[in-house]
Amino acid sequence: MTATMAGTDRVEIDFSVYNPFTPEFSTDPWPVLDRLLREYPVAYHRDMGMWFVTSHEHAQEVLRSPRFSTRMTDWNNAPASTPESEWTLYEKVQQHSMLNVSPAEHQRLRRLTAPAFSRRVMDQIEARIRDNIGEVFDELPDQTAFDAATGIADKIPIRAIARMVGVPAEAESLFVHGLGWNAVRATNPMYAADRDTYIQGTIPGLEYLFESVAEHRAAAEAGRGSDDFIGTLVATEVDGQRLSDAEIVSVVIAVVVAGADTAVDLHTLALQAFLTHPDQWALLGERPELMEDAILEVLRWGAHGKFGGIPRFPLEDVELGGQVMEKGSFVMPLFATAFIDGRKWAEPRRFDITRSHAGNLVFGAGPHLCIGLNLVKVQGKLMLDEFRRRFGDTARIDGEVEYDSGHWNARRITRLPIRTGA
């Protein structure tokens, strides 16, 4: 049986209804996603042990409602707490993460970090990473035929985030691959069984970050403060309050996790979308002011991940869509279906960069709106600008697109062969 109504009228599904780890799902997710939207707006997946919320309306409610927590400690199956005396550097930093602090403390951190994400700082970051993106294209071994997944998408996020926080080239791997890759998994409840291994993998990168923050703070105290990303976080004062070193490091980790993982998919998805919709590529060239909407549309149209963003845990029994999600259960708003819900989006399978994105969930919603969204947008803009400057409208996908069906969340494109008229 693929779905059952339990004794409490709970709608349940299993892998026969939704198994996002198959090659078939990665290649063509539409039939599965359409069925989830049509038949299971809210359902408990007994093989995964979590609730899936598939409709845009219900997913938005979960993201915005104060009845749901982002703290892993509010999950019934959370790993046992480690005594404070045994905390690693990672666990000490996590006490200051926006995902783990109280709502009031979360608002305080948002106020203190806002200046670092201002238009002025983002413009500085754009100027700082523009040349790096050009260098990535320069490094393509053949400008007429290349794999955009390994040649472009795998490289740009690493360099962009490293430059954003002032990491030299020789520390890029330590910072993004070591810290970013492990932090994504250490903070995700789905990896609870191997959490200790991932935590240890973050330590060298965290030590590097604390040293960098200390250097920025010492420079500021000596009157030589900088107005770069970390320098702005160090210098910001609101109502007499400042960020501690651990709070600054927790913010940088959030940016690394958001920018290093999501942005990899943005670059391949953007090229796939525009090269299969040349009319939209031409339109973007004619109307560059559509760039921000275009990036949102790329992610709405193509970023059909296997789960959502940050899981939620009900602080009380919550009724939604006729289902009662128990206090402390694992709730996953499924962005893949919310992004193509026909009750929200007209002709959801159509890629249209002029579409209104009012109320979109691409970067989440509510108090935990993605902190790294501006960095992701800047990367996407610069990559597409450079691609157009070099190749104009001569590029096309030339071969089979391949996916990593085993990736924990994304429909990660691992091969995107492109041929150009360069």
PDB file of C-alpha atoms in Angstrom, residues 105-373:
ATOM      1  CA  GLU A 105      17.966  37.205  20.453  1.00  0.00           C
ATOM      2  CA  HIS A 106      17.373  36.361  16.798  1.00  0.00           C
ATOM      3  CA  GLN A 107      15.941  39.840  16.216  1.00  0.00           C
ATOM      4  CA  ARG A 108      18.941  41.383  17.957  1.00  0.00           C
ATOM      5  CA  LEU A 109      21.357  39.475  15.711  1.00  0.00           C
ATOM      6  CA  ARG A 110      19.429  40.502  12.613  1.00  0.00           C
ATOM      7  CA  ARG A 111      19.673  44.182  13.603  1.00  0.00           C
ATOM      8  CA  LEU A 112      23.393  43.956  14.267  1.00  0.00           C
ATOM      9  CA  THR A 113      24.193  42.061  11.073  1.00  0.00           C
ATOM     10  CA  ALA A 114      22.017  44.145   8.722  1.00  0.00           C
ATOM     11  CA  PRO A 115      24.749  46.729   7.910  1.00  0.00           C
ATOM     12  CA  ALA A 116      27.060  43.980   6.622  1.00  0.00           C
ATOM     13  CA  PHE A 117      24.405  43.053   4.058  1.00  0.00           C
ATOM     14  CA  SER A 118      23.719  46.642   2.973  1.00  0.00           C
ATOM     15  CA  ARG A 119      23.790  47.716  -0.666  1.00  0.00           C
ATOM     16  CA  ARG A 120      27.129  49.474  -0.056  1.00  0.00           C
ATOM     17  CA  VAL A 121      28.818  46.318   1.240  1.00  0.00           C
ATOM     18  CA  MET A 122      27.196  44.169  -1.458  1.00  0.00           C
ATOM     19  CA  ASP A 123      28.519  46.581  -4.116  1.00  0.00           C
ATOM     20  CA  GLN A 124      31.987  46.188  -2.605  1.00  0.00           C
ATOM     21  CA  ILE A 125      31.656  42.425  -2.709  1.00  0.00           C
ATOM     22  CA  GLU A 126      30.499  42.549  -6.322  1.00  0.00           C
ATOM     23  CA  ALA A 127      33.545  44.621  -7.270  1.00  0.00           C
ATOM     24  CA  ARG A 128      35.833  42.313  -5.301  1.00  0.00           C
ATOM     25  CA  ILE A 129      34.671  39.062  -6.899  1.00  0.00           C
ATOM     26  CA  ARG A 130      34.102  40.250 -10.483  1.00  0.00           C
ATOM     27  CA  ASP A 131      37.697  39.577 -11.507  1.00  0.00           C
ATOM     28  CA  ASN A 132      37.604  36.178  -9.805  1.00  0.00           C
ATOM     29  CA  ILE A 133      34.665  35.128 -11.940  1.00  0.00           C
ATOM     30  CA  GLY A 134      36.498  36.257 -15.048  1.00  0.00           C
ATOM     31  CA  GLU A 135      39.445  34.131 -13.945  1.00  0.00           C
ATOM     32  CA  VAL A 136      37.196  31.071 -13.642  1.00  0.00           C
ATOM     33  CA  PHE A 137      36.183  31.500 -17.282  1.00  0.00           C
ATOM     34  CA  ASP A 138      39.805  32.100 -18.280  1.00  0.00           C
ATOM     35  CA  GLU A 139      40.707  28.734 -16.743  1.00  0.00           C
ATOM     36  CA  LEU A 140      38.330  26.760 -18.973  1.00  0.00           C
ATOM     37  CA  PRO A 141      40.660  24.530 -20.990  1.00  0.00           C
ATOM     38  CA  ASP A 142      38.580  25.037 -24.143  1.00  0.00           C
ATOM     39  CA  GLN A 143      36.347  28.070 -24.620  1.00  0.00           C
ATOM     40  CA  THR A 144      34.350  26.280 -27.309  1.00  0.00           C
ATOM     41  CA  ALA A 145      33.475  23.077 -25.415  1.00  0.00           C
ATOM     42  CA  PHE A 146      33.426  22.641 -21.642  1.00  0.00           C
ATOM     43  CA  ASP A 147      31.549  21.178 -18.692  1.00  0.00           C
ATOM     44  CA  ALA A 148      29.895  24.095 -16.891  1.00  0.00           C
ATOM     45  CA  ALA A 149      29.283  21.981 -13.766  1.00  0.00           C
ATOM     46  CA  THR A 150      32.952  21.369 -12.996  1.00  0.00           C
ATOM     47  CA  GLY A 151      34.421  24.325 -14.873  1.00  0.00           C
ATOM     48  CA  ILE A 152      32.137  27.080 -13.599  1.00  0.00           C
ATOM     49  CA  ALA A 153      29.612  26.058 -10.923  1.00  0.00           C
ATOM     50  CA  ASP A 154      32.047  24.192  -8.683  1.00  0.00           C
ATOM     51  CA  LYS A 155      34.546  27.063  -8.627  1.00  0.00           C
ATOM     52  CA  ILE A 156      32.688  30.373  -8.480  1.00  0.00           C
ATOM     53  CA  PRO A 157      30.965  29.969  -5.068  1.00  0.00           C
ATOM     54  CA  ILE A 158      34.201  28.944  -3.362  1.00  0.00           C
ATOM     55  CA  ARG A 159      36.094  31.950  -4.623  1.00  0.00           C
ATOM     56  CA  ALA A 160      33.231  34.393  -4.162  1.00  0.00           C
ATOM     57  CA  ILE A 161      32.681  33.570  -0.495  1.00  0.00           C
ATOM     58  CA  ALA A 162      36.388  33.385   0.234  1.00  0.00           C
ATOM     59  CA  ARG A 163      36.917  36.864  -1.240  1.00  0.00           C
ATOM     60  CA  MET A 164      33.860  38.158   0.587  1.00  0.00           C
ATOM     61  CA  VAL A 165      35.391  37.395   3.978  1.00  0.00           C
ATOM     62  CA  GLY A 166      38.990  38.045   2.965  1.00  0.00           C
ATOM     63  CA  VAL A 167      40.270  34.483   2.755  1.00  0.00           C
ATOM     64  CA  PRO A 168      43.450  34.142   0.659  1.00  0.00           C
ATOM     65  CA  ALA A 169      43.534  31.681  -2.209  1.00  0.00           C
ATOM     66  CA  GLU A 170      45.677  29.179  -0.313  1.00  0.00           C
ATOM     67  CA  ALA A 171      42.986  28.850   2.392  1.00  0.00           C
ATOM     68  CA  GLU A 172      39.981  28.449   0.080  1.00  0.00           C
ATOM     69  CA  SER A 173      39.767  24.673   0.373  1.00  0.00           C
ATOM     70  CA  LEU A 174      40.110  24.725   4.161  1.00  0.00           C
ATOM     71  CA  PHE A 175      37.510  27.453   4.483  1.00  0.00           C
ATOM     72  CA  VAL A 176      34.774  26.430   2.069  1.00  0.00           C
ATOM     73  CA  HIS A 177      35.244  22.710   1.422  1.00  0.00           C
ATOM     74  CA  GLY A 178      36.287  21.909   4.982  1.00  0.00           C
ATOM     75  CA  LEU A 179      34.116  24.311   6.936  1.00  0.00           C
ATOM     76  CA  GLY A 180      31.224  24.714   4.502  1.00  0.00           C
ATOM     77  CA  TRP A 181      30.799  21.080   3.479  1.00  0.00           C
ATOM     78  CA  ASN A 182      30.941  19.825   7.058  1.00  0.00           C
ATOM     79  CA  ALA A 183      28.814  22.626   8.533  1.00  0.00           C
ATOM     80  CA  VAL A 184      25.968  21.874   6.105  1.00  0.00           C
ATOM     81  CA  ARG A 185      25.859  18.328   7.430  1.00  0.00           C
ATOM     82  CA  ALA A 186      26.588  19.046  11.073  1.00  0.00           C
ATOM     83  CA  THR A 187      23.590  21.395  11.274  1.00  0.00           C
ATOM     84  CA  ASN A 188      21.203  19.074   9.429  1.00  0.00           C
ATOM     85  CA  PRO A 189      19.211  16.626  11.605  1.00  0.00           C
ATOM     86  CA  MET A 190      19.191  14.132   8.741  1.00  0.00           C
ATOM     87  CA  TYR A 191      22.906  13.557   9.383  1.00  0.00           C
ATOM     88  CA  ALA A 192      22.540  13.074  13.126  1.00  0.00           C
ATOM     89  CA  ALA A 193      24.207   9.634  13.070  1.00  0.00           C
ATOM     90  CA  ASP A 194      27.504  11.021  11.715  1.00  0.00           C
ATOM     91  CA  ARG A 195      27.268  14.439  13.334  1.00  0.00           C
ATOM     92  CA  ASP A 196      30.444  14.089  15.423  1.00  0.00           C
ATOM     93  CA  THR A 197      32.532  13.412  12.312  1.00  0.00           C
ATOM     94  CA  TYR A 198      31.179  16.500  10.543  1.00  0.00           C
ATOM     95  CA  ILE A 199      31.658  18.643  13.650  1.00  0.00           C
ATOM     96  CA  GLN A 200      35.343  17.714  13.794  1.00  0.00           C
ATOM     97  CA  GLY A 201      35.648  18.616  10.122  1.00  0.00           C
ATOM     98  CA  THR A 202      34.588  22.202  10.837  1.00  0.00           C
ATOM     99  CA  ILE A 203      37.223  22.904  13.498  1.00  0.00           C
ATOM    100  CA  PRO A 204      40.206  24.018  11.323  1.00  0.00           C
ATOM    101  CA  GLY A 205      37.997  26.440   9.384  1.00  0.00           C
ATOM    102  CA  LEU A 206      36.471  27.800  12.584  1.00  0.00           C
ATOM    103  CA  GLU A 207      39.898  28.399  14.105  1.00  0.00           C
ATOM    104  CA  TYR A 208      40.881  30.304  10.976  1.00  0.00           C
ATOM    105  CA  LEU A 209      37.741  32.456  11.219  1.00  0.00           C
ATOM    106  CA  PHE A 210      38.301  33.330  14.873  1.00  0.00           C
ATOM    107  CA  GLU A 211      41.845  34.420  14.019  1.00  0.00           C
ATOM    108  CA  SER A 212      40.529  36.589  11.193  1.00  0.00           C
ATOM    109  CA  VAL A 213      37.886  38.229  13.411  1.00  0.00           C
ATOM    110  CA  ALA A 214      40.514  38.890  16.104  1.00  0.00           C
ATOM    111  CA  GLU A 215      42.762  40.565  13.513  1.00  0.00           C
ATOM    112  CA  HIS A 216      39.886  42.755  12.306  1.00  0.00           C
ATOM    113  CA  ARG A 217      39.007  43.717  15.877  1.00  0.00           C
ATOM    114  CA  ALA A 218      42.615  44.581  16.739  1.00  0.00           C
ATOM    115  CA  ALA A 219      42.890  46.704  13.604  1.00  0.00           C
ATOM    116  CA  ALA A 220      39.651  48.522  14.477  1.00  0.00           C
ATOM    117  CA  GLU A 221      40.867  49.244  18.006  1.00  0.00           C
ATOM    118  CA  ALA A 222      44.077  50.659  16.533  1.00  0.00           C
ATOM    119  CA  GLY A 223      42.083  52.958  14.269  1.00  0.00           C
ATOM    120  CA  ARG A 224      42.762  50.887  11.145  1.00  0.00           C
ATOM    121  CA  GLY A 225      39.362  49.235  10.824  1.00  0.00           C
ATOM    122  CA  SER A 226      38.146  48.081   7.408  1.00  0.00           C
ATOM    123  CA  ASP A 227      34.711  48.406   5.863  1.00  0.00           C
ATOM    124  CA  ASP A 228      34.728  44.927   4.331  1.00  0.00           C
ATOM    125  CA  PHE A 229      32.246  42.254   5.416  1.00  0.00           C
ATOM    126  CA  ILE A 230      33.919  41.139   8.655  1.00  0.00           C
ATOM    127  CA  GLY A 231      35.120  44.663   9.381  1.00  0.00           C
ATOM    128  CA  THR A 232      31.553  45.933   9.145  1.00  0.00           C
ATOM    129  CA  LEU A 233      30.336  43.222  11.525  1.00  0.00           C
ATOM    130  CA  VAL A 234      33.084  44.117  13.992  1.00  0.00           C
ATOM    131  CA  ALA A 235      32.325  47.847  13.843  1.00  0.00           C
ATOM    132  CA  THR A 236      28.521  47.747  13.938  1.00  0.00           C
ATOM    133  CA  GLU A 237      26.956  49.098  17.116  1.00  0.00           C
ATOM    134  CA  VAL A 238      23.198  49.363  17.702  1.00  0.00           C
ATOM    135  CA  ASP A 239      21.807  50.756  20.956  1.00  0.00           C
ATOM    136  CA  GLY A 240      25.184  50.281  22.578  1.00  0.00           C
ATOM    137  CA  GLN A 241      25.379  46.601  21.606  1.00  0.00           C
ATOM    138  CA  ARG A 242      28.006  44.890  19.452  1.00  0.00           C
ATOM    139  CA  LEU A 243      28.507  41.389  18.114  1.00  0.00           C
ATOM    140  CA  SER A 244      30.860  39.063  19.946  1.00  0.00           C
ATOM    141  CA  ASP A 245      33.545  37.116  18.084  1.00  0.00           C
ATOM    142  CA  ALA A 246      31.461  33.933  18.301  1.00  0.00           C
ATOM    143  CA  GLU A 247      28.399  35.726  16.949  1.00  0.00           C
ATOM    144  CA  ILE A 248      30.377  37.078  14.003  1.00  0.00           C
ATOM    145  CA  VAL A 249      31.749  33.622  13.232  1.00  0.00           C
ATOM    146  CA  SER A 250      28.232  32.155  13.393  1.00  0.00           C
ATOM    147  CA  VAL A 251      27.072  34.738  10.818  1.00  0.00           C
ATOM    148  CA  VAL A 252      29.958  33.887   8.489  1.00  0.00           C
ATOM    149  CA  ILE A 253      29.121  30.184   8.789  1.00  0.00           C
ATOM    150  CA  ALA A 254      25.511  30.924   7.814  1.00  0.00           C
ATOM    151  CA  VAL A 255      26.728  32.750   4.716  1.00  0.00           C
ATOM    152  CA  VAL A 256      29.140  29.953   3.823  1.00  0.00           C
ATOM    153  CA  VAL A 257      26.452  27.287   4.164  1.00  0.00           C
ATOM    154  CA  ALA A 258      23.905  29.288   2.152  1.00  0.00           C
ATOM    155  CA  GLY A 259      26.264  30.580  -0.500  1.00  0.00           C
ATOM    156  CA  ALA A 260      28.544  27.623  -1.040  1.00  0.00           C
ATOM    157  CA  ASP A 261      25.814  25.018  -1.463  1.00  0.00           C
ATOM    158  CA  THR A 262      22.843  26.804  -3.049  1.00  0.00           C
ATOM    159  CA  ALA A 263      25.029  28.855  -5.370  1.00  0.00           C
ATOM    160  CA  VAL A 264      26.599  25.762  -6.937  1.00  0.00           C
ATOM    161  CA  ASP A 265      23.166  24.766  -8.176  1.00  0.00           C
ATOM    162  CA  LEU A 266      22.257  28.310  -9.219  1.00  0.00           C
ATOM    163  CA  HIS A 267      25.010  28.472 -11.839  1.00  0.00           C
ATOM    164  CA  THR A 268      24.195  25.191 -13.553  1.00  0.00           C
ATOM    165  CA  LEU A 269      20.441  25.766 -13.306  1.00  0.00           C
ATOM    166  CA  ALA A 270      20.767  29.266 -14.754  1.00  0.00           C
ATOM    167  CA  LEU A 271      22.728  28.060 -17.759  1.00  0.00           C
ATOM    168  CA  GLN A 272      20.392  25.097 -18.260  1.00  0.00           C
ATOM    169  CA  ALA A 273      17.339  27.372 -18.067  1.00  0.00           C
ATOM    170  CA  PHE A 274      18.577  30.034 -20.455  1.00  0.00           C
ATOM    171  CA  LEU A 275      20.172  27.671 -22.975  1.00  0.00           C
ATOM    172  CA  THR A 276      16.887  25.769 -23.256  1.00  0.00           C
ATOM    173  CA  HIS A 277      14.899  29.042 -23.441  1.00  0.00           C
ATOM    174  CA  PRO A 278      16.813  31.248 -25.894  1.00  0.00           C
ATOM    175  CA  ASP A 279      13.916  33.717 -26.036  1.00  0.00           C
ATOM    176  CA  GLN A 280      14.368  34.438 -22.337  1.00  0.00           C
ATOM    177  CA  TRP A 281      18.143  34.766 -22.799  1.00  0.00           C
ATOM    178  CA  ALA A 282      17.560  37.326 -25.522  1.00  0.00           C
ATOM    179  CA  LEU A 283      15.026  39.152 -23.350  1.00  0.00           C
ATOM    180  CA  LEU A 284      17.486  39.371 -20.442  1.00  0.00           C
ATOM    181  CA  GLY A 285      20.045  40.876 -22.808  1.00  0.00           C
ATOM    182  CA  GLU A 286      17.524  43.493 -23.908  1.00  0.00           C
ATOM    183  CA  ARG A 287      16.310  44.185 -20.363  1.00  0.00           C
ATOM    184  CA  PRO A 288      19.177  43.698 -17.889  1.00  0.00           C
ATOM    185  CA  GLU A 289      17.031  45.264 -15.151  1.00  0.00           C
ATOM    186  CA  LEU A 290      15.240  41.885 -15.047  1.00  0.00           C
ATOM    187  CA  MET A 291      18.353  40.159 -13.679  1.00  0.00           C
ATOM    188  CA  GLU A 292      17.142  39.833 -10.073  1.00  0.00           C
ATOM    189  CA  ASP A 293      13.753  38.478 -11.179  1.00  0.00           C
ATOM    190  CA  ALA A 294      15.559  36.159 -13.577  1.00  0.00           C
ATOM    191  CA  ILE A 295      17.630  34.631 -10.781  1.00  0.00           C
ATOM    192  CA  LEU A 296      14.512  34.094  -8.669  1.00  0.00           C
ATOM    193  CA  GLU A 297      12.804  32.471 -11.640  1.00  0.00           C
ATOM    194  CA  VAL A 298      15.794  30.194 -12.297  1.00  0.00           C
ATOM    195  CA  LEU A 299      15.572  28.853  -8.749  1.00  0.00           C
ATOM    196  CA  ARG A 300      11.776  28.608  -8.761  1.00  0.00           C
ATOM    197  CA  TRP A 301      11.734  26.822 -12.112  1.00  0.00           C
ATOM    198  CA  GLY A 302      14.677  24.506 -11.610  1.00  0.00           C
ATOM    199  CA  ALA A 303      15.761  24.173  -7.959  1.00  0.00           C
ATOM    200  CA  HIS A 304      13.560  21.183  -7.197  1.00  0.00           C
ATOM    201  CA  GLY A 305      15.427  19.855  -4.201  1.00  0.00           C
ATOM    202  CA  LYS A 306      14.540  16.680  -2.394  1.00  0.00           C
ATOM    203  CA  PHE A 307      13.592  18.423   0.820  1.00  0.00           C
ATOM    204  CA  GLY A 308      13.328  22.096   1.660  1.00  0.00           C
ATOM    205  CA  GLY A 309      15.483  24.524   3.488  1.00  0.00           C
ATOM    206  CA  ILE A 310      15.621  24.472   7.268  1.00  0.00           C
ATOM    207  CA  PRO A 311      13.455  21.827   8.990  1.00  0.00           C
ATOM    208  CA  ARG A 312      10.909  22.935  11.572  1.00  0.00           C
ATOM    209  CA  PHE A 313       9.820  21.389  14.863  1.00  0.00           C
ATOM    210  CA  PRO A 314       6.334  22.143  16.287  1.00  0.00           C
ATOM    211  CA  LEU A 315       6.404  23.681  19.755  1.00  0.00           C
ATOM    212  CA  GLU A 316       2.910  22.269  20.306  1.00  0.00           C
ATOM    213  CA  ASP A 317       0.551  19.993  18.409  1.00  0.00           C
ATOM    214  CA  VAL A 318      -0.273  21.889  15.212  1.00  0.00           C
ATOM    215  CA  GLU A 319      -3.185  21.188  12.870  1.00  0.00           C
ATOM    216  CA  LEU A 320      -2.457  21.973   9.234  1.00  0.00           C
ATOM    217  CA  GLY A 321      -4.268  20.798   6.140  1.00  0.00           C
ATOM    218  CA  GLY A 322      -6.429  18.465   8.196  1.00  0.00           C
ATOM    219  CA  GLN A 323      -3.390  16.780   9.762  1.00  0.00           C
ATOM    220  CA  VAL A 324      -2.092  17.074  13.307  1.00  0.00           C
ATOM    221  CA  MET A 325       1.693  17.388  13.474  1.00  0.00           C
ATOM    222  CA  GLU A 326       2.772  16.386  16.946  1.00  0.00           C
ATOM    223  CA  LYS A 327       4.908  18.569  19.188  1.00  0.00           C
ATOM    224  CA  GLY A 328       8.575  17.852  18.541  1.00  0.00           C
ATOM    225  CA  SER A 329       8.008  16.043  15.244  1.00  0.00           C
ATOM    226  CA  PHE A 330      10.146  16.693  12.162  1.00  0.00           C
ATOM    227  CA  VAL A 331       8.417  18.955   9.623  1.00  0.00           C
ATOM    228  CA  MET A 332       9.831  19.680   6.186  1.00  0.00           C
ATOM    229  CA  PRO A 333       8.231  22.363   3.974  1.00  0.00           C
ATOM    230  CA  LEU A 334       8.894  20.943   0.512  1.00  0.00           C
ATOM    231  CA  PHE A 335      10.076  23.813  -1.679  1.00  0.00           C
ATOM    232  CA  ALA A 336      10.169  21.665  -4.819  1.00  0.00           C
ATOM    233  CA  THR A 337       6.383  21.438  -4.811  1.00  0.00           C
ATOM    234  CA  ALA A 338       5.728  24.917  -3.412  1.00  0.00           C
ATOM    235  CA  PHE A 339       7.734  26.358  -6.318  1.00  0.00           C
ATOM    236  CA  ILE A 340       5.413  24.735  -8.882  1.00  0.00           C
ATOM    237  CA  ASP A 341       2.083  24.948  -7.070  1.00  0.00           C
ATOM    238  CA  GLY A 342      -0.426  26.019  -9.711  1.00  0.00           C
ATOM    239  CA  ARG A 343      -2.560  27.634  -7.022  1.00  0.00           C
ATOM    240  CA  LYS A 344       0.266  30.163  -6.561  1.00  0.00           C
ATOM    241  CA  TRP A 345       2.009  30.205  -9.939  1.00  0.00           C
ATOM    242  CA  ALA A 346       0.264  30.509 -13.306  1.00  0.00           C
ATOM    243  CA  GLU A 347       1.684  27.959 -15.771  1.00  0.00           C
ATOM    244  CA  PRO A 348       4.280  26.833 -13.208  1.00  0.00           C
ATOM    245  CA  ARG A 349       6.378  24.813 -15.640  1.00  0.00           C
ATOM    246  CA  ARG A 350       6.903  27.864 -17.884  1.00  0.00           C
ATOM    247  CA  PHE A 351      10.231  29.645 -17.441  1.00  0.00           C
ATOM    248  CA  ASP A 352       9.375  33.352 -17.504  1.00  0.00           C
ATOM    249  CA  ILE A 353      11.767  36.015 -16.194  1.00  0.00           C
ATOM    250  CA  THR A 354       9.009  38.644 -16.260  1.00  0.00           C
ATOM    251  CA  ARG A 355       6.961  36.686 -13.718  1.00  0.00           C
ATOM    252  CA  SER A 356       5.965  38.433 -10.488  1.00  0.00           C
ATOM    253  CA  HIS A 357       7.634  36.725  -7.538  1.00  0.00           C
ATOM    254  CA  ALA A 358       5.623  38.397  -4.810  1.00  0.00           C
ATOM    255  CA  GLY A 359       5.318  36.009  -1.882  1.00  0.00           C
ATOM    256  CA  ASN A 360       7.920  33.562  -3.244  1.00  0.00           C
ATOM    257  CA  LEU A 361       9.685  31.084  -0.933  1.00  0.00           C
ATOM    258  CA  VAL A 362      12.872  30.763  -2.981  1.00  0.00           C
ATOM    259  CA  PHE A 363      15.003  32.060  -0.111  1.00  0.00           C
ATOM    260  CA  GLY A 364      12.557  31.084   2.615  1.00  0.00           C
ATOM    261  CA  ALA A 365      10.183  33.426   4.422  1.00  0.00           C
ATOM    262  CA  GLY A 366       9.555  34.898   7.827  1.00  0.00           C
ATOM    263  CA  PRO A 367      12.238  35.596  10.427  1.00  0.00           C
ATOM    264  CA  HIS A 368      14.646  33.022   8.952  1.00  0.00           C
ATOM    265  CA  LEU A 369      14.746  34.445   5.435  1.00  0.00           C
ATOM    266  CA  CYS A 370      18.082  33.303   3.972  1.00  0.00           C
ATOM    267  CA  ILE A 371      20.848  35.581   5.204  1.00  0.00           C
ATOM    268  CA  GLY A 372      23.049  34.871   2.166  1.00  0.00           C
ATOM    269  CA  LEU A 373      20.497  35.642  -0.528  1.00  0.00           C
TER     270      LEU A 373
END
